Amino acid sequence: MTLIKSISGIRGTIGGAPGEGLSPLDIVKFTYAYCEKMKERLPKLEGGRYKVVVGKDARLSGDMVEQLVCGTLISCGVDVVKAGFASTPTTEMAVVFEQADGGIILTASHNPKQWNALKLLNERGEFLNAEEGAAILECAEKGEFSFADVDSLGVMEEKDFTDAHLDAVLALDAVDAEAVRKAGFKVALDAVNSVGGIIMPRLLERLGVECIFVNCEPTGEFAHNPEPLPSNLTELSEAVVAGGADLGISVDPDVDRLALICEDGTPFGEEYTLVSVADYLISRVYNEALESGRSIEEIAHPYELATSSNLSSSRALRDVTEQYGGEYHAAAVGEVNVTTKMKECGALIGGEGNGGVIYPALHYGRDAMVGVALFLTNLAYKKMKVSELLATYPKYVIAKNKIELADNALIDTILDKVREVFADEDVNTLDGVKVSFESRKEWVHLRRSNTEPIVRIYAEAATKEAADALARKVIDIADSLM
C-alpha cells in the first residue's frame, strides 16, 4: 500500500492501515485540515457560510471517497455542491460558477484504478500554492479535531456543470465551431472508461464531429494503463485507421491531459499537443496584427505574446513562440508553478508537455476540452491532415528515464555533481538541474519527483539516439556516485 502526502494533495492506493494507504481516516483528516485552513484564509463574519464544490472521476473508489469527503465537509459546517462525475477542469470552473470558497477533486489523474486522491482548489478554482499545501499537511498531522454542532452542519446540493463548461469553451473567440462543423471531421475517442466518456462526446457533438467511441463507458474499469502515452494507445491507433478517422483523441481519467493520434495511426506526440495549440493562438494574433495594422499588444490584450511551460517540456514551444517574436518563459514542474509563471509574464497560452493545455482566456487549469476545440479549429483553417500539421513543427525527441534511490540524500549529491560537470554550459537550477546545450538545441533535466522517491532524467534532442546519449551521460554520473 502507498500513501503520498504532498503540498498538492494526498494520493494513495485504496485500502491498508491508516498512514499506509488512502484509508477513510486519512481522507477525513486531510479534508478536515483543508476546511480549517480555508476558513483561516478566507475569514467571514460570524454566521457566514462556506461553500466547497466536490467533483470526481469515474474510478471504482470514487463513491466511497466522495461520501467521506462530503460528510466531513458537512460536519465542519461547510455547504457542499456535489458535482458528481466531473472532469478536473469542470470542477475548477464550477468553483467560479458557484462563487464557492474552494473545491476538492477526487481523482488520481493518470494513476491506475487502485489509486485515488484529493486535489485541492482555492476560491479561484486553482490549485493551492506550496505554502498553503504545507499548512494543510501540518494541520492534518496534528490530529486535533473540533466539528460543528447539529445546528451548524453544512447542507448539500447536487449540480451538473458539464454543459456550463462546454458553453464557456464554445463561446471563446479563438474557437470557431462553425468552421469545425463545415470541415466534417471524423475522430476516434478513447476516454479510458472515465468521465471523458461523458463530457468529450458532448463537446464533439456540439462541434458537429462524427465520433468512433473507444472505452467511453464511465465504469472506472480502465481498459489499459490510463496514462495517455503512445504505448497505451494502440487500440485507439487501430480504431483511427480502421474507421478512416481524421484524428484520434485520448484523455486521461480526469480529462486534463490530451494526447492525439494522426490519421495514419502514428502518435502526434503528447509534447506537441501544447505546441500545436500555442502555434495557432500566437500566429492568430501575429497575423491579425499584420493584416489590420494594429499592434500585437492591442490585439493580445490583456495578455502578452508569450508562452510558458515547465522545464521538462519540449523546446518546440520556445521555437514556435520566438518565430513570431514572442517570449517564452520556463517554470518549475507542477501545474501551479506554470500558472504562476503565466500570470507573471501575461502568457497568452501555456501548459505542460504531458498534453496539458492551459488557456487563461477560459481558466488557469489544464483542460482537454479547450485543447480539442482549439486544435480542431486550427485543423479546419489549415485544411491539412494531422500528420502534415505535425510536420510543420520543429522536430525534437525526448528520452524519459528515472533512477530509484534507496538513500534520498544521494539526490542532492547527484544534482551538485551534474551542475559541476556541466558548469560551462547554460545551467538552470529553478527546479533540480537543467543543462541546455544551445548550439545543438539540446537539454537534459534532472529533478526529484514530487510523488515518488526517484530522480527523473529527461533529455531532448533532434533524434532519439542523441537524446538517449545525452541521458546516458547523466545516468553514468549518477551511477558513479552510488
Coordinates of C-alpha atoms in Angstrom, one line a residue:
M1 CA 0.0 0.0 0.0
T2 CA 1.1 3.6 -0.7
L3 CA 0.2 6.9 0.7
I4 CA 1.8 10.1 -0.6
K5 CA 1.2 13.4 1.2
S6 CA 2.4 16.4 -0.7
I7 CA 1.7 20.1 -1.0
S8 CA -0.5 19.4 -4.0
G9 CA -2.8 17.0 -2.1
I10 CA -3.0 13.5 -0.8
R11 CA -2.7 10.5 -3.1
G12 CA -2.6 6.8 -2.4
T13 CA -3.8 3.3 -3.0
I14 CA -7.2 2.3 -1.6
G15 CA -7.0 0.0 1.5
G16 CA -4.5 -0.8 4.1
A17 CA -3.8 0.7 7.5
P18 CA -4.1 4.4 8.2
G19 CA -1.0 6.2 7.1
E20 CA 0.0 3.4 4.7
G21 CA -2.8 3.6 2.1
L22 CA -5.6 6.0 1.3
S23 CA -7.7 5.0 4.3
P24 CA -11.0 6.6 5.4
L25 CA -9.2 8.0 8.4
D26 CA -6.6 9.7 6.2
I27 CA -9.4 11.1 3.9
V28 CA -11.2 12.6 6.9
K29 CA -8.1 14.1 8.5
F30 CA -7.0 15.7 5.2
T31 CA -10.5 17.1 4.4
Y32 CA -10.8 18.5 7.9
A33 CA -7.4 20.2 7.6
Y34 CA -8.5 21.7 4.3
C35 CA -11.6 23.2 5.9
E36 CA -9.6 24.6 8.8
K37 CA -7.1 26.3 6.6
M38 CA -9.8 27.5 4.1
K39 CA -11.5 29.3 7.0
E40 CA -8.3 30.9 8.1
R41 CA -7.5 32.0 4.6
L42 CA -11.0 33.4 4.0
P43 CA -12.3 34.7 7.3
K44 CA -16.0 35.6 7.4
L45 CA -18.3 37.4 9.7
E46 CA -19.9 35.3 12.4
G47 CA -22.7 33.2 10.8
G48 CA -21.1 33.4 7.3
R49 CA -21.4 30.2 5.3
Y50 CA -18.6 28.4 3.4
K51 CA -19.2 26.5 0.2
V52 CA -17.0 23.8 -1.4
V53 CA -17.5 22.1 -4.8
V54 CA -16.7 18.4 -4.9
G55 CA -16.2 16.5 -8.3
K56 CA -14.9 13.1 -9.1
D57 CA -13.6 11.0 -11.9
A58 CA -15.2 7.5 -12.6
R59 CA -12.7 5.3 -10.7
L60 CA -14.1 2.5 -8.6
S61 CA -13.4 4.0 -5.2
G62 CA -15.0 7.3 -6.2
D63 CA -18.3 6.9 -4.4
M64 CA -16.7 5.8 -1.2
V65 CA -14.2 8.7 -1.2
E66 CA -16.9 11.2 -2.2
Q67 CA -19.1 10.1 0.7
L68 CA -16.3 10.6 3.2
V69 CA -15.2 13.9 1.8
C70 CA -18.7 15.3 1.6
G71 CA -19.6 14.0 5.0
T72 CA -16.5 15.6 6.6
L73 CA -17.2 18.9 4.9
I74 CA -20.8 19.0 6.2
S75 CA -19.6 18.0 9.7
C76 CA -17.2 21.0 9.5
G77 CA -20.2 23.3 8.9
V78 CA -19.3 23.7 5.2
D79 CA -22.0 23.6 2.5
V80 CA -21.3 21.2 -0.4
V81 CA -22.1 21.4 -4.1
K82 CA -21.7 17.8 -5.3
A83 CA -20.8 17.9 -9.0
G84 CA -20.8 14.1 -9.3
F85 CA -18.9 12.8 -12.4
A86 CA -16.9 15.9 -13.5
S87 CA -13.6 16.4 -15.2
T88 CA -10.9 18.2 -13.2
P89 CA -11.3 21.4 -15.4
T90 CA -15.1 21.2 -15.0
T91 CA -14.7 21.2 -11.2
E92 CA -12.3 24.0 -11.3
M93 CA -14.7 26.1 -13.3
A94 CA -17.6 25.1 -11.1
V95 CA -15.9 26.8 -8.2
V96 CA -16.1 30.1 -10.1
F97 CA -19.6 29.4 -11.4
E98 CA -20.8 28.9 -7.8
Q99 CA -18.6 31.6 -6.3
A100 CA -17.5 28.9 -3.9
D101 CA -14.7 29.2 -1.3
G102 CA -12.9 26.1 -2.7
G103 CA -13.1 22.8 -4.4
I104 CA -11.9 19.2 -4.0
I105 CA -11.3 17.0 -7.0
L106 CA -11.4 13.2 -6.3
T107 CA -9.0 11.8 -8.9
A108 CA -5.6 10.2 -9.1
S109 CA -5.3 11.5 -12.6
H110 CA -3.3 9.0 -14.8
N111 CA -2.6 6.5 -12.0
P112 CA -4.2 3.0 -12.2
K113 CA -7.6 2.2 -10.8
Q114 CA -6.3 1.2 -7.3
W115 CA -5.3 4.8 -6.7
N116 CA -7.3 7.8 -5.7
A117 CA -6.5 11.3 -4.5
L118 CA -7.8 14.6 -3.1
K119 CA -6.7 17.6 -5.2
L120 CA -7.4 20.9 -3.5
L121 CA -8.6 24.2 -5.0
N122 CA -8.8 27.7 -3.8
E123 CA -11.7 30.2 -4.3
R124 CA -10.5 30.9 -7.9
G125 CA -10.7 27.2 -8.9
E126 CA -7.0 26.9 -9.0
F127 CA -4.6 24.6 -7.1
L128 CA -3.2 25.7 -3.8
N129 CA 0.3 27.1 -3.7
A130 CA 3.2 25.3 -1.8
E131 CA 2.7 27.4 1.4
E132 CA -1.0 26.7 1.6
G133 CA -0.5 23.0 0.9
A134 CA 2.2 22.7 3.5
A135 CA -0.1 24.3 6.1
I136 CA -2.8 21.7 5.4
L137 CA -0.3 18.9 5.8
E138 CA 0.9 20.3 9.2
C139 CA -2.7 20.7 10.4
A140 CA -3.7 17.1 9.3
E141 CA -0.7 15.7 11.2
K142 CA -1.7 17.4 14.5
G143 CA -4.8 15.3 14.7
E144 CA -6.7 17.9 16.6
F145 CA -10.4 18.0 15.6
S146 CA -13.5 20.0 16.5
F147 CA -16.6 19.5 14.5
A148 CA -19.8 21.6 14.1
D149 CA -22.8 21.1 16.3
V150 CA -26.1 19.9 14.9
D151 CA -27.4 23.4 14.2
S152 CA -24.3 24.4 12.3
L153 CA -23.9 21.5 10.0
G154 CA -23.4 22.2 6.3
V155 CA -26.0 21.3 3.6
M156 CA -25.5 19.6 0.3
E157 CA -26.9 20.1 -3.2
E158 CA -26.1 18.3 -6.4
K159 CA -25.4 20.1 -9.7
D160 CA -24.1 19.1 -13.2
F161 CA -21.7 21.6 -14.6
T162 CA -20.8 19.8 -17.8
D163 CA -22.9 22.0 -20.2
A164 CA -21.8 25.2 -18.5
H165 CA -18.2 24.2 -19.0
L166 CA -18.8 23.4 -22.7
D167 CA -20.8 26.7 -23.2
A168 CA -17.7 28.6 -22.0
V169 CA -15.4 26.7 -24.3
L170 CA -17.5 27.3 -27.3
A171 CA -18.0 30.9 -26.5
L172 CA -14.3 31.6 -26.9
D173 CA -13.3 33.9 -29.7
A174 CA -10.5 31.5 -30.8
V175 CA -12.9 28.6 -31.1
D176 CA -14.7 28.6 -34.5
A177 CA -17.4 26.0 -34.1
E178 CA -18.9 26.7 -37.5
A179 CA -15.6 26.2 -39.3
V180 CA -15.2 22.8 -37.4
R181 CA -18.7 21.8 -38.4
K182 CA -18.1 22.6 -42.1
A183 CA -14.9 20.6 -42.0
G184 CA -16.8 17.4 -41.3
F185 CA -14.2 15.8 -39.2
K186 CA -14.4 12.2 -38.0
V187 CA -12.5 11.2 -34.9
A188 CA -11.9 8.2 -32.7
L189 CA -12.1 8.9 -29.0
D190 CA -10.5 6.9 -26.1
A191 CA -11.8 8.1 -22.8
V192 CA -10.3 5.2 -20.8
N193 CA -13.8 4.4 -19.3
S194 CA -13.9 7.5 -17.1
V195 CA -15.5 11.0 -17.2
G196 CA -14.0 11.8 -20.6
G197 CA -16.7 9.4 -21.9
I198 CA -19.3 11.8 -20.6
I199 CA -18.0 15.3 -21.5
M200 CA -16.0 14.8 -24.6
P201 CA -18.8 13.2 -26.7
R202 CA -21.0 16.2 -25.8
L203 CA -18.3 18.6 -27.0
L204 CA -17.7 16.7 -30.2
E205 CA -21.5 16.5 -30.9
R206 CA -21.8 20.3 -30.5
L207 CA -18.9 20.8 -32.9
G208 CA -20.6 18.5 -35.5
V209 CA -17.8 15.9 -35.3
E210 CA -18.5 12.3 -36.1
C211 CA -17.1 10.1 -33.3
I212 CA -15.9 6.5 -33.1
F213 CA -16.1 5.5 -29.4
V214 CA -13.3 3.5 -27.7
N215 CA -13.5 2.9 -24.0
C216 CA -16.1 5.6 -23.4
E217 CA -18.3 4.0 -20.7
P218 CA -17.6 5.7 -17.3
T219 CA -17.3 2.4 -15.4
G220 CA -13.9 3.1 -13.8
E221 CA -12.6 -0.2 -15.2
F222 CA -9.7 1.2 -17.2
A223 CA -9.2 -0.8 -20.4
H224 CA -5.5 0.0 -20.4
N225 CA -2.9 1.9 -18.4
P226 CA -4.7 5.2 -18.1
E227 CA -1.7 7.5 -18.8
P228 CA -2.2 8.7 -22.4
L229 CA 1.2 7.6 -23.8
P230 CA 1.6 6.0 -27.3
S231 CA 2.4 2.6 -25.8
N232 CA -1.0 2.6 -24.1
L233 CA -3.0 3.9 -27.1
T234 CA -2.6 1.0 -29.6
E235 CA -6.3 0.3 -29.6
L236 CA -7.1 3.9 -30.4
S237 CA -4.5 3.9 -33.2
E238 CA -6.1 0.8 -34.7
A239 CA -9.6 2.4 -34.4
V240 CA -8.4 5.5 -36.2
V241 CA -7.0 3.6 -39.2
A242 CA -9.8 1.0 -39.4
G243 CA -12.5 3.8 -39.1
G244 CA -10.9 6.1 -41.6
A245 CA -10.8 8.9 -38.9
D246 CA -9.1 12.2 -39.3
L247 CA -7.8 12.1 -35.8
G248 CA -7.5 10.1 -32.6
I249 CA -8.2 11.8 -29.3
S250 CA -7.2 10.3 -25.9
V251 CA -7.7 11.8 -22.5
D252 CA -6.7 10.6 -19.0
P253 CA -9.3 9.7 -16.3
D254 CA -9.9 13.3 -15.2
V255 CA -9.6 14.9 -18.7
D256 CA -7.0 17.5 -18.0
R257 CA -4.4 15.8 -20.4
L258 CA -4.8 15.4 -24.1
A259 CA -2.9 13.1 -26.5
L260 CA -3.6 12.9 -30.2
I261 CA -3.1 10.3 -32.9
C262 CA -2.5 11.1 -36.6
E263 CA -4.8 9.9 -39.3
D264 CA -2.3 7.1 -40.2
G265 CA -2.3 5.7 -36.6
T266 CA 1.0 7.2 -35.6
P267 CA 1.3 9.3 -32.4
F268 CA 1.1 13.1 -32.8
G269 CA 3.1 13.2 -29.6
E270 CA 1.8 14.5 -26.2
E271 CA 4.6 17.2 -26.2
Y272 CA 3.1 18.6 -29.4
T273 CA -0.5 19.0 -28.1
L274 CA 0.5 22.3 -26.4
V275 CA 2.9 23.2 -29.2
S276 CA 0.2 23.0 -31.9
V277 CA -2.4 24.9 -29.9
A278 CA 0.1 27.6 -29.0
D279 CA 1.3 27.9 -32.6
Y280 CA -2.4 28.5 -33.7
L281 CA -3.1 31.1 -31.0
I282 CA 0.2 33.0 -31.4
S283 CA 0.1 33.1 -35.2
R284 CA -3.6 34.2 -35.0
V285 CA -2.5 37.3 -33.0
Y286 CA 0.5 37.9 -35.2
N287 CA -1.3 37.6 -38.5
E288 CA -4.2 39.8 -37.3
A289 CA -1.7 42.5 -36.4
L290 CA -0.2 42.3 -39.9
E291 CA -3.5 42.4 -41.7
S292 CA -5.1 45.1 -39.6
G293 CA -2.2 47.4 -38.9
R294 CA -3.0 47.3 -35.2
S295 CA -0.3 46.4 -32.7
I296 CA 0.3 43.0 -31.3
E297 CA -0.1 44.4 -27.8
E298 CA -3.6 45.7 -28.6
I299 CA -4.8 42.5 -30.2
A300 CA -3.4 40.2 -27.5
H301 CA -4.6 42.4 -24.6
P302 CA -5.0 41.6 -21.7
Y303 CA -2.3 39.1 -22.4
E304 CA 1.2 39.3 -24.0
L305 CA 2.6 37.4 -27.0
A306 CA 4.2 35.0 -24.5
T307 CA 4.1 31.3 -23.6
S308 CA 5.2 29.2 -20.6
S309 CA 5.7 25.6 -19.9
N310 CA 7.7 23.6 -17.3
L311 CA 11.4 22.9 -17.6
S312 CA 10.8 19.3 -18.6
S313 CA 8.7 20.2 -21.6
S314 CA 9.8 20.4 -25.2
R315 CA 11.9 23.2 -26.6
A316 CA 9.5 23.2 -29.6
L317 CA 7.2 25.6 -27.7
R318 CA 10.0 28.1 -27.3
D319 CA 10.8 27.8 -31.0
V320 CA 7.3 28.5 -32.3
T321 CA 6.9 31.3 -29.8
E322 CA 10.1 33.1 -30.9
Q323 CA 9.2 32.5 -34.5
Y324 CA 6.5 35.2 -34.2
G325 CA 8.6 37.5 -32.0
G326 CA 7.1 36.2 -28.7
E327 CA 8.8 35.4 -25.5
Y328 CA 9.0 32.0 -23.8
H329 CA 9.2 31.6 -20.0
A330 CA 10.2 28.4 -18.2
A331 CA 8.6 27.3 -15.0
A332 CA 9.3 24.7 -12.3
V333 CA 7.5 21.4 -12.8
G334 CA 3.9 21.4 -11.4
E335 CA 0.7 23.0 -12.7
V336 CA 0.6 25.6 -10.0
N337 CA 4.1 26.7 -10.9
V338 CA 3.2 27.0 -14.6
T339 CA 0.1 29.0 -13.9
T340 CA 2.0 31.3 -11.5
K341 CA 4.6 32.0 -14.2
M342 CA 1.9 32.5 -16.8
K343 CA 0.3 35.2 -14.6
E344 CA 3.7 36.9 -14.0
C345 CA 4.5 37.1 -17.8
G346 CA 0.9 37.5 -19.0
A347 CA 1.2 34.4 -21.2
L348 CA -1.4 34.0 -23.9
I349 CA -1.1 30.2 -23.6
G350 CA 0.9 27.7 -21.6
G351 CA 0.8 24.3 -20.1
E352 CA 2.9 21.1 -19.8
G353 CA 4.4 18.7 -22.2
N354 CA 2.3 15.9 -20.9
G355 CA -0.6 17.1 -23.0
G356 CA -1.8 19.7 -20.6
V357 CA -3.1 22.9 -22.3
I358 CA -3.8 25.9 -20.1
Y359 CA -5.7 28.7 -21.8
P360 CA -6.2 31.6 -19.4
A361 CA -9.0 33.2 -21.6
L362 CA -11.0 30.3 -20.2
H363 CA -9.4 29.5 -16.9
Y364 CA -6.0 28.8 -15.3
G365 CA -6.1 25.0 -15.4
R366 CA -5.2 22.2 -17.8
D367 CA -8.2 21.5 -19.9
A368 CA -8.5 18.8 -22.6
M369 CA -11.8 20.2 -23.8
V370 CA -10.4 23.6 -24.8
G371 CA -7.4 21.8 -26.2
V372 CA -9.6 19.8 -28.6
A373 CA -11.7 22.8 -29.6
L374 CA -8.7 24.9 -30.4
F375 CA -6.9 22.1 -32.2
L376 CA -9.9 21.3 -34.4
T377 CA -10.4 25.0 -35.2
N378 CA -6.7 25.2 -36.3
L379 CA -7.1 22.0 -38.3
A380 CA -10.2 23.3 -40.0
Y381 CA -8.4 26.5 -41.0
K382 CA -5.2 24.8 -42.2
K383 CA -7.1 22.2 -44.3
M384 CA -4.4 19.7 -43.9
K385 CA -4.0 16.2 -42.5
V386 CA -2.9 15.9 -38.9
S387 CA 0.4 14.2 -39.9
E388 CA 1.0 17.1 -42.3
L389 CA 0.3 19.6 -39.5
L390 CA 2.8 17.8 -37.2
A391 CA 5.5 18.0 -39.9
T392 CA 5.3 21.9 -39.8
Y393 CA 6.7 22.0 -36.2
P394 CA 10.3 21.8 -35.0
K395 CA 11.3 18.1 -34.7
Y396 CA 12.5 17.0 -31.2
V397 CA 12.6 13.8 -29.3
I398 CA 12.5 13.4 -25.5
A399 CA 14.1 10.5 -23.7
K400 CA 12.5 9.9 -20.3
N401 CA 14.4 8.0 -17.6
K402 CA 14.4 7.7 -13.9
I403 CA 16.8 6.5 -11.1
E404 CA 15.4 4.9 -8.0
L405 CA 17.5 5.6 -4.9
A406 CA 17.5 3.8 -1.6
D407 CA 19.0 6.8 0.0
N408 CA 17.3 10.1 -0.7
A409 CA 20.3 12.0 0.5
L410 CA 22.1 11.0 -2.7
I411 CA 19.7 13.2 -4.8
D412 CA 21.4 16.4 -3.8
T413 CA 24.9 14.8 -4.3
I414 CA 23.9 13.8 -7.9
L415 CA 22.4 17.2 -8.7
D416 CA 25.5 19.0 -7.4
K417 CA 27.8 16.8 -9.4
V418 CA 25.9 17.3 -12.7
R419 CA 26.0 21.0 -12.1
E420 CA 29.8 20.8 -11.6
V421 CA 30.4 18.7 -14.7
F422 CA 28.4 21.0 -17.0
A423 CA 29.4 24.3 -15.4
D424 CA 30.5 25.7 -18.7
E425 CA 27.0 25.2 -20.2
D426 CA 23.7 27.0 -19.6
V427 CA 22.7 25.7 -16.2
N428 CA 19.2 26.3 -14.7
T429 CA 18.6 25.4 -11.0
L430 CA 15.0 26.6 -10.7
D431 CA 13.8 23.0 -10.3
G432 CA 16.6 20.5 -9.9
V433 CA 19.3 21.0 -12.6
K434 CA 18.6 21.6 -16.2
V435 CA 21.6 21.9 -18.6
S436 CA 21.0 23.4 -22.0
F437 CA 23.4 23.0 -24.9
E438 CA 22.2 26.0 -27.0
S439 CA 24.4 25.4 -30.0
R440 CA 22.9 21.9 -30.5
K441 CA 19.4 22.9 -29.2
E442 CA 19.6 20.0 -26.7
W443 CA 19.0 19.8 -23.0
V444 CA 18.9 17.4 -20.1
H445 CA 16.9 18.0 -16.9
L446 CA 17.3 16.2 -13.5
R447 CA 14.8 16.7 -10.7
R448 CA 13.5 14.8 -7.7
S449 CA 9.9 13.5 -8.2
N450 CA 7.1 15.2 -6.3
T451 CA 5.3 11.9 -5.9
E452 CA 8.0 9.1 -5.8
P453 CA 11.4 8.5 -4.2
I454 CA 13.2 8.8 -7.6
V455 CA 15.2 11.2 -9.7
R456 CA 13.7 11.9 -13.1
I457 CA 16.0 12.4 -16.0
Y458 CA 14.6 14.0 -19.2
A459 CA 16.7 14.7 -22.2
E460 CA 15.7 16.3 -25.6
A461 CA 17.5 16.4 -28.9
A462 CA 16.7 16.2 -32.6
T463 CA 16.9 12.4 -32.7
K464 CA 16.2 9.6 -30.3
E465 CA 19.8 8.5 -30.4
A466 CA 21.1 11.9 -29.5
A467 CA 18.6 12.2 -26.6
D468 CA 19.4 8.8 -25.3
A469 CA 23.1 9.5 -25.5
L470 CA 22.7 12.7 -23.5
A471 CA 20.6 11.0 -20.9
R472 CA 23.2 8.2 -20.6
K473 CA 26.0 10.7 -19.8
V474 CA 24.0 11.9 -16.8
I475 CA 23.0 8.5 -15.7
D476 CA 26.6 7.4 -15.8
I477 CA 27.4 10.4 -13.5
A478 CA 24.7 9.3 -11.1
D479 CA 25.9 5.6 -11.2
S480 CA 29.4 6.7 -10.3
L481 CA 28.1 8.2 -7.0
M482 CA 26.1 5.2 -5.9

